[in-house]
PDB file of C-alpha atoms in Angstrom:
ATOM      1  CA  UNK A   1      97.305 118.564  97.189  1.00 42.00           C
ATOM      2  CA  UNK A   2      97.928 116.013  94.456  1.00 42.00           C
ATOM      3  CA  UNK A   3      96.779 112.538  95.393  1.00 41.00           C
ATOM      4  CA  UNK A   4      99.392 109.858  94.805  1.00 44.00           C
ATOM      5  CA  UNK A   5      98.410 107.101  92.455  1.00 46.00           C
ATOM      6  CA  UNK A   6      98.460 103.583  93.828  1.00 50.00           C
ATOM      7  CA  UNK A   7     101.629 101.736  92.898  1.00 50.00           C
ATOM      8  CA  UNK A   8     100.924  98.903  90.498  1.00 52.00           C
ATOM      9  CA  UNK A   9     102.824  95.709  91.202  1.00 49.00           C
ATOM     10  CA  UNK A  10     105.804  94.859  89.008  1.00 54.00           C
ATOM     11  CA  UNK A  11     104.836  91.222  89.364  1.00 57.00           C
ATOM     12  CA  UNK A  12     101.340  90.218  88.293  1.00 64.00           C
ATOM     13  CA  UNK A  13      98.688  89.555  90.905  1.00 73.00           C
ATOM     14  CA  UNK A  14      98.395  85.860  91.612  1.00 80.00           C
ATOM     15  CA  UNK A  15      95.381  83.778  92.569  1.00 88.00           C
ATOM     16  CA  UNK A  16      94.949  82.119  95.948  1.00 89.00           C
ATOM     17  CA  UNK A  17      96.001  78.740  94.519  1.00 91.00           C
ATOM     18  CA  UNK A  18      99.063  80.284  92.848  1.00 89.00           C
ATOM     19  CA  UNK A  19     100.142  81.983  96.105  1.00 89.00           C
ATOM     20  CA  UNK A  20      99.699  78.790  98.135  1.00 90.00           C
ATOM     21  CA  UNK A  21     101.489  76.782  95.442  1.00 92.00           C
ATOM     22  CA  UNK A  22     104.352  79.275  95.323  1.00 89.00           C
ATOM     23  CA  UNK A  23     104.688  79.169  99.127  1.00 89.00           C
ATOM     24  CA  UNK A  24     104.721  75.376  99.071  1.00 92.00           C
ATOM     25  CA  UNK A  25     107.196  75.185  96.175  1.00 93.00           C
ATOM     26  CA  UNK A  26     109.479  77.788  97.781  1.00 90.00           C
ATOM     27  CA  UNK A  27     109.413  75.900 101.084  1.00 91.00           C
ATOM     28  CA  UNK A  28     110.293  72.631  99.332  1.00 93.00           C
ATOM     29  CA  UNK A  29     113.133  74.261  97.369  1.00 92.00           C
ATOM     30  CA  UNK A  30     114.567  75.906 100.501  1.00 88.00           C
ATOM     31  CA  UNK A  31     114.343  72.619 102.407  1.00 88.00           C
ATOM     32  CA  UNK A  32     116.118  70.749  99.573  1.00 92.00           C
ATOM     33  CA  UNK A  33     118.870  73.386  99.454  1.00 89.00           C
ATOM     34  CA  UNK A  34     119.223  73.160 103.241  1.00 87.00           C
ATOM     35  CA  UNK A  35     119.380  69.348 103.211  1.00 86.00           C
ATOM     36  CA  UNK A  36     121.925  69.305 100.358  1.00 90.00           C
ATOM     37  CA  UNK A  37     124.048  71.884 102.169  1.00 87.00           C
ATOM     38  CA  UNK A  38     123.999  69.803 105.338  1.00 83.00           C
ATOM     39  CA  UNK A  39     124.854  66.659 103.393  1.00 87.00           C
ATOM     40  CA  UNK A  40     127.720  68.259 101.449  1.00 88.00           C
ATOM     41  CA  UNK A  41     128.962  70.652 104.122  1.00 84.00           C
ATOM     42  CA  UNK A  42     131.158  70.108 107.144  1.00 82.00           C
ATOM     43  CA  UNK A  43     128.998  71.740 109.824  1.00 80.00           C
ATOM     44  CA  UNK A  44     126.028  70.963 112.015  1.00 81.00           C
ATOM     45  CA  UNK A  45     122.766  72.693 112.830  1.00 82.00           C
ATOM     46  CA  UNK A  46     121.856  74.324 116.089  1.00 85.00           C
ATOM     47  CA  UNK A  47     119.794  72.067 118.326  1.00 84.00           C
ATOM     48  CA  UNK A  48     116.010  71.818 117.981  1.00 85.00           C
ATOM     49  CA  UNK A  49     115.251  71.321 121.650  1.00 82.00           C
ATOM     50  CA  UNK A  50     111.524  71.555 122.196  1.00 87.00           C
ATOM     51  CA  UNK A  51     111.236  72.887 125.721  1.00 89.00           C
ATOM     52  CA  UNK A  52     109.030  75.424 127.426  1.00 93.00           C
ATOM     53  CA  UNK A  53     111.726  78.065 127.930  1.00 93.00           C
ATOM     54  CA  UNK A  54     112.774  78.254 124.264  1.00 94.00           C
ATOM     55  CA  UNK A  55     109.179  78.017 123.098  1.00 95.00           C
ATOM     56  CA  UNK A  56     108.263  81.012 125.273  1.00 96.00           C
ATOM     57  CA  UNK A  57     111.371  82.886 124.129  1.00 96.00           C
ATOM     58  CA  UNK A  58     110.323  82.323 120.514  1.00 97.00           C
ATOM     59  CA  UNK A  59     106.764  83.483 121.173  1.00 97.00           C
ATOM     60  CA  UNK A  60     108.007  86.558 123.059  1.00 98.00           C
ATOM     61  CA  UNK A  61     110.483  87.379 120.304  1.00 98.00           C
ATOM     62  CA  UNK A  62     107.714  86.983 117.718  1.00 98.00           C
ATOM     63  CA  UNK A  63     105.567  89.498 119.592  1.00 98.00           C
ATOM     64  CA  UNK A  64     108.546  91.866 119.942  1.00 98.00           C
ATOM     65  CA  UNK A  65     109.358  91.731 116.212  1.00 98.00           C
ATOM     66  CA  UNK A  66     105.679  92.270 115.396  1.00 97.00           C
ATOM     67  CA  UNK A  67     105.546  95.311 117.697  1.00 97.00           C
ATOM     68  CA  UNK A  68     108.742  96.740 116.167  1.00 97.00           C
ATOM     69  CA  UNK A  69     107.338  96.122 112.698  1.00 95.00           C
ATOM     70  CA  UNK A  70     104.127  97.935 113.634  1.00 94.00           C
ATOM     71  CA  UNK A  71     106.108 100.877 115.001  1.00 96.00           C
ATOM     72  CA  UNK A  72     108.282 100.981 111.877  1.00 96.00           C
ATOM     73  CA  UNK A  73     105.118 100.787 109.748  1.00 93.00           C
ATOM     74  CA  UNK A  74     103.682 103.844 111.522  1.00 94.00           C
ATOM     75  CA  UNK A  75     106.865 105.936 111.552  1.00 96.00           C
ATOM     76  CA  UNK A  76     108.579 105.153 108.240  1.00 95.00           C
ATOM     77  CA  UNK A  77     106.396 106.112 105.287  1.00 95.00           C
ATOM     78  CA  UNK A  78     108.580 104.407 102.675  1.00 94.00           C
ATOM     79  CA  UNK A  79     108.434 101.154 104.617  1.00 93.00           C
ATOM     80  CA  UNK A  80     104.655 101.422 105.029  1.00 92.00           C
ATOM     81  CA  UNK A  81     104.190 101.831 101.260  1.00 91.00           C
ATOM     82  CA  UNK A  82     106.615  99.010 100.557  1.00 89.00           C
ATOM     83  CA  UNK A  83     104.995  96.693 103.118  1.00 89.00           C
ATOM     84  CA  UNK A  84     101.487  97.450 101.858  1.00 87.00           C
ATOM     85  CA  UNK A  85     102.594  96.709  98.308  1.00 86.00           C
ATOM     86  CA  UNK A  86     104.275  93.435  99.267  1.00 82.00           C
ATOM     87  CA  UNK A  87     101.460  92.312 101.552  1.00 85.00           C
ATOM     88  CA  UNK A  88      98.776  93.186  99.022  1.00 85.00           C
ATOM     89  CA  UNK A  89     100.452  91.005  96.412  1.00 83.00           C
ATOM     90  CA  UNK A  90     100.914  88.109  98.852  1.00 85.00           C
ATOM     91  CA  UNK A  91      97.935  88.384 101.225  1.00 88.00           C
ATOM     92  CA  UNK A  92      95.078  89.870  99.252  1.00 87.00           C
ATOM     93  CA  UNK A  93      94.149  86.611  97.444  1.00 88.00           C
ATOM     94  CA  UNK A  94      94.431  84.487 100.607  1.00 90.00           C
ATOM     95  CA  UNK A  95      91.566  83.465 102.893  1.00 89.00           C
ATOM     96  CA  UNK A  96      92.031  83.745 106.661  1.00 90.00           C
ATOM     97  CA  UNK A  97      92.720  79.993 107.178  1.00 92.00           C
ATOM     98  CA  UNK A  98      95.516  80.246 104.574  1.00 93.00           C
ATOM     99  CA  UNK A  99      97.469  82.427 107.000  1.00 93.00           C
ATOM    100  CA  UNK A 100      98.299  79.259 108.931  1.00 93.00           C
ATOM    101  CA  UNK A 101     100.432  78.141 105.961  1.00 93.00           C
ATOM    102  CA  UNK A 102     101.899  81.650 105.617  1.00 91.00           C
ATOM    103  CA  UNK A 103     103.304  81.218 109.103  1.00 92.00           C
ATOM    104  CA  UNK A 104     104.358  77.584 109.004  1.00 93.00           C
ATOM    105  CA  UNK A 105     105.916  77.147 105.553  1.00 92.00           C
ATOM    106  CA  UNK A 106     108.277  80.167 105.538  1.00 92.00           C
ATOM    107  CA  UNK A 107     108.839  79.924 109.282  1.00 92.00           C
ATOM    108  CA  UNK A 108     110.207  76.411 109.004  1.00 92.00           C
ATOM    109  CA  UNK A 109     111.952  76.444 105.619  1.00 92.00           C
ATOM    110  CA  UNK A 110     113.482  79.931 105.786  1.00 93.00           C
ATOM    111  CA  UNK A 111     114.760  79.439 109.317  1.00 95.00           C
ATOM    112  CA  UNK A 112     116.254  76.066 108.472  1.00 92.00           C
ATOM    113  CA  UNK A 113     118.098  77.581 105.510  1.00 92.00           C
ATOM    114  CA  UNK A 114     119.096  81.045 106.744  1.00 94.00           C
ATOM    115  CA  UNK A 115     119.527  80.563 110.512  1.00 94.00           C
ATOM    116  CA  UNK A 116     120.176  76.838 110.474  1.00 91.00           C
ATOM    117  CA  UNK A 117     122.383  76.039 107.495  1.00 92.00           C
ATOM    118  CA  UNK A 118     123.723  79.407 106.330  1.00 93.00           C
ATOM    119  CA  UNK A 119     124.514  80.844 109.764  1.00 94.00           C
ATOM    120  CA  UNK A 120     126.306  77.638 110.781  1.00 91.00           C
ATOM    121  CA  UNK A 121     128.102  77.178 107.448  1.00 92.00           C
ATOM    122  CA  UNK A 122     129.438  80.741 107.530  1.00 93.00           C
ATOM    123  CA  UNK A 123     130.910  80.336 111.008  1.00 93.00           C
ATOM    124  CA  UNK A 124     128.179  81.508 113.417  1.00 93.00           C
ATOM    125  CA  UNK A 125     129.847  84.901 113.876  1.00 95.00           C
ATOM    126  CA  UNK A 126     129.060  88.549 113.033  1.00 96.00           C
ATOM    127  CA  UNK A 127     129.924  88.053 109.353  1.00 96.00           C
ATOM    128  CA  UNK A 128     127.597  85.033 109.220  1.00 96.00           C
ATOM    129  CA  UNK A 129     124.809  87.065 110.836  1.00 97.00           C
ATOM    130  CA  UNK A 130     125.210  89.893 108.310  1.00 97.00           C
ATOM    131  CA  UNK A 131     125.524  87.703 105.194  1.00 97.00           C
ATOM    132  CA  UNK A 132     122.667  85.349 106.109  1.00 96.00           C
ATOM    133  CA  UNK A 133     120.458  88.319 107.036  1.00 97.00           C
ATOM    134  CA  UNK A 134     121.209  90.132 103.766  1.00 97.00           C
ATOM    135  CA  UNK A 135     120.302  86.976 101.839  1.00 95.00           C
ATOM    136  CA  UNK A 136     117.093  86.701 103.876  1.00 95.00           C
ATOM    137  CA  UNK A 137     116.271  90.341 103.099  1.00 94.00           C
ATOM    138  CA  UNK A 138     116.885  89.877  99.382  1.00 94.00           C
ATOM    139  CA  UNK A 139     114.545  86.867  99.389  1.00 89.00           C
ATOM    140  CA  UNK A 140     111.774  89.373 100.224  1.00 86.00           C
ATOM    141  CA  UNK A 141     112.560  91.614  97.235  1.00 86.00           C
ATOM    142  CA  UNK A 142     109.564  91.845  94.936  1.00 76.00           C
ATOM    143  CA  UNK A 143     110.170  94.958  92.819  1.00 76.00           C
ATOM    144  CA  UNK A 144     112.438  97.946  92.297  1.00 76.00           C
ATOM    145  CA  UNK A 145     110.528 100.081  94.820  1.00 79.00           C
ATOM    146  CA  UNK A 146     110.708  97.450  97.555  1.00 85.00           C
ATOM    147  CA  UNK A 147     114.040  98.333  99.166  1.00 92.00           C
ATOM    148  CA  UNK A 148     112.487  99.533 102.456  1.00 94.00           C
ATOM    149  CA  UNK A 149     110.845  96.111 102.869  1.00 92.00           C
ATOM    150  CA  UNK A 150     114.149  94.389 102.064  1.00 94.00           C
ATOM    151  CA  UNK A 151     115.951  96.554 104.651  1.00 95.00           C
ATOM    152  CA  UNK A 152     113.365  95.693 107.309  1.00 96.00           C
ATOM    153  CA  UNK A 153     113.505  91.971 106.449  1.00 96.00           C
ATOM    154  CA  UNK A 154     117.315  92.149 106.766  1.00 97.00           C
ATOM    155  CA  UNK A 155     117.007  93.703 110.237  1.00 97.00           C
ATOM    156  CA  UNK A 156     114.508  91.023 111.259  1.00 97.00           C
ATOM    157  CA  UNK A 157     116.936  88.423 109.888  1.00 97.00           C
ATOM    158  CA  UNK A 158     119.647  89.803 112.169  1.00 98.00           C
ATOM    159  CA  UNK A 159     117.340  89.624 115.196  1.00 98.00           C
ATOM    160  CA  UNK A 160     116.425  86.033 114.347  1.00 98.00           C
ATOM    161  CA  UNK A 161     120.082  85.119 113.734  1.00 97.00           C
ATOM    162  CA  UNK A 162     121.160  86.507 117.106  1.00 97.00           C
ATOM    163  CA  UNK A 163     118.327  84.614 118.800  1.00 97.00           C
ATOM    164  CA  UNK A 164     119.742  81.388 117.345  1.00 96.00           C
ATOM    165  CA  UNK A 165     123.289  82.295 118.367  1.00 95.00           C
ATOM    166  CA  UNK A 166     122.387  83.351 121.900  1.00 95.00           C
ATOM    167  CA  UNK A 167     120.185  80.357 122.675  1.00 95.00           C
ATOM    168  CA  UNK A 168     121.884  77.728 120.502  1.00 93.00           C
ATOM    169  CA  UNK A 169     118.375  76.556 119.648  1.00 94.00           C
ATOM    170  CA  UNK A 170     116.859  76.844 116.158  1.00 95.00           C
ATOM    171  CA  UNK A 171     113.403  76.490 117.686  1.00 95.00           C
ATOM    172  CA  UNK A 172     113.539  80.101 118.950  1.00 97.00           C
ATOM    173  CA  UNK A 173     113.800  81.830 115.536  1.00 97.00           C
ATOM    174  CA  UNK A 174     111.400  79.285 113.972  1.00 96.00           C
ATOM    175  CA  UNK A 175     108.685  80.046 116.534  1.00 97.00           C
ATOM    176  CA  UNK A 176     109.390  83.800 116.375  1.00 98.00           C
ATOM    177  CA  UNK A 177     109.144  83.774 112.577  1.00 97.00           C
ATOM    178  CA  UNK A 178     105.875  81.814 112.603  1.00 97.00           C
ATOM    179  CA  UNK A 179     104.321  84.066 115.273  1.00 97.00           C
ATOM    180  CA  UNK A 180     105.440  87.238 113.464  1.00 97.00           C
ATOM    181  CA  UNK A 181     103.982  86.050 110.154  1.00 95.00           C
ATOM    182  CA  UNK A 182     100.707  85.000 111.761  1.00 95.00           C
ATOM    183  CA  UNK A 183     100.116  88.169 113.750  1.00 96.00           C
ATOM    184  CA  UNK A 184     101.303  90.629 111.087  1.00 93.00           C
ATOM    185  CA  UNK A 185      99.351  88.980 108.295  1.00 92.00           C
ATOM    186  CA  UNK A 186      96.214  88.675 110.440  1.00 93.00           C
ATOM    187  CA  UNK A 187      96.230  92.364 111.404  1.00 92.00           C
ATOM    188  CA  UNK A 188      96.974  93.471 107.836  1.00 88.00           C
ATOM    189  CA  UNK A 189      94.159  91.269 106.527  1.00 88.00           C
ATOM    190  CA  UNK A 190      91.730  92.554 109.171  1.00 88.00           C
ATOM    191  CA  UNK A 191      92.696  96.141 108.312  1.00 85.00           C
ATOM    192  CA  UNK A 192      91.946  95.537 104.659  1.00 80.00           C
ATOM    193  CA  UNK A 193      88.608  93.901 105.423  1.00 76.00           C
ATOM    194  CA  UNK A 194      87.650  96.809 107.718  1.00 78.00           C
ATOM    195  CA  UNK A 195      88.559  99.302 104.982  1.00 77.00           C
ATOM    196  CA  UNK A 196      86.309  97.475 102.498  1.00 75.00           C
ATOM    197  CA  UNK A 197      83.342  97.612 104.902  1.00 74.00           C
ATOM    198  CA  UNK A 198      83.598 101.405 105.316  1.00 67.00           C
TER     199      UNK A 198
END
């Protein structure tokens, strides 16, 4: 059997500071785009009601998405390779405490833009769900071999969009996104550290 060579990233490996800086800059850019869209557009955001029910719904949805992602990772080889590639580029340089920012920055800024502004601006219907989710998926594109990761991110975007539509509360997808990022990145990081120790 011929052993497959490890796929080299199409984007160069970044340092910890570069990754954190890129996350911060991306979050700021997405927040500015969201704020400008709200200022110039004729629509409003979903509510941000901080209550126990929606908080628990967000946490539960985060765990559900993480479980589905884990199942997809195990069953779909192309996705596993794509996810490992993406996560290695993003997570490998980061220390464990940095994962807090990996949850918070994208969880807040991406949800505000894609589920807050874009979903509302496009009419909060099926077309809005599809278009905003496709844009969310494409945001996660990091190389020509990364289409399985983009497809999965698009599906997750649809789940998050429907959670906003069904609850009318942007807090639900924000919490779900943060929880998903935290748990997934923690387990991937722990898996990599365990592999190094063997």
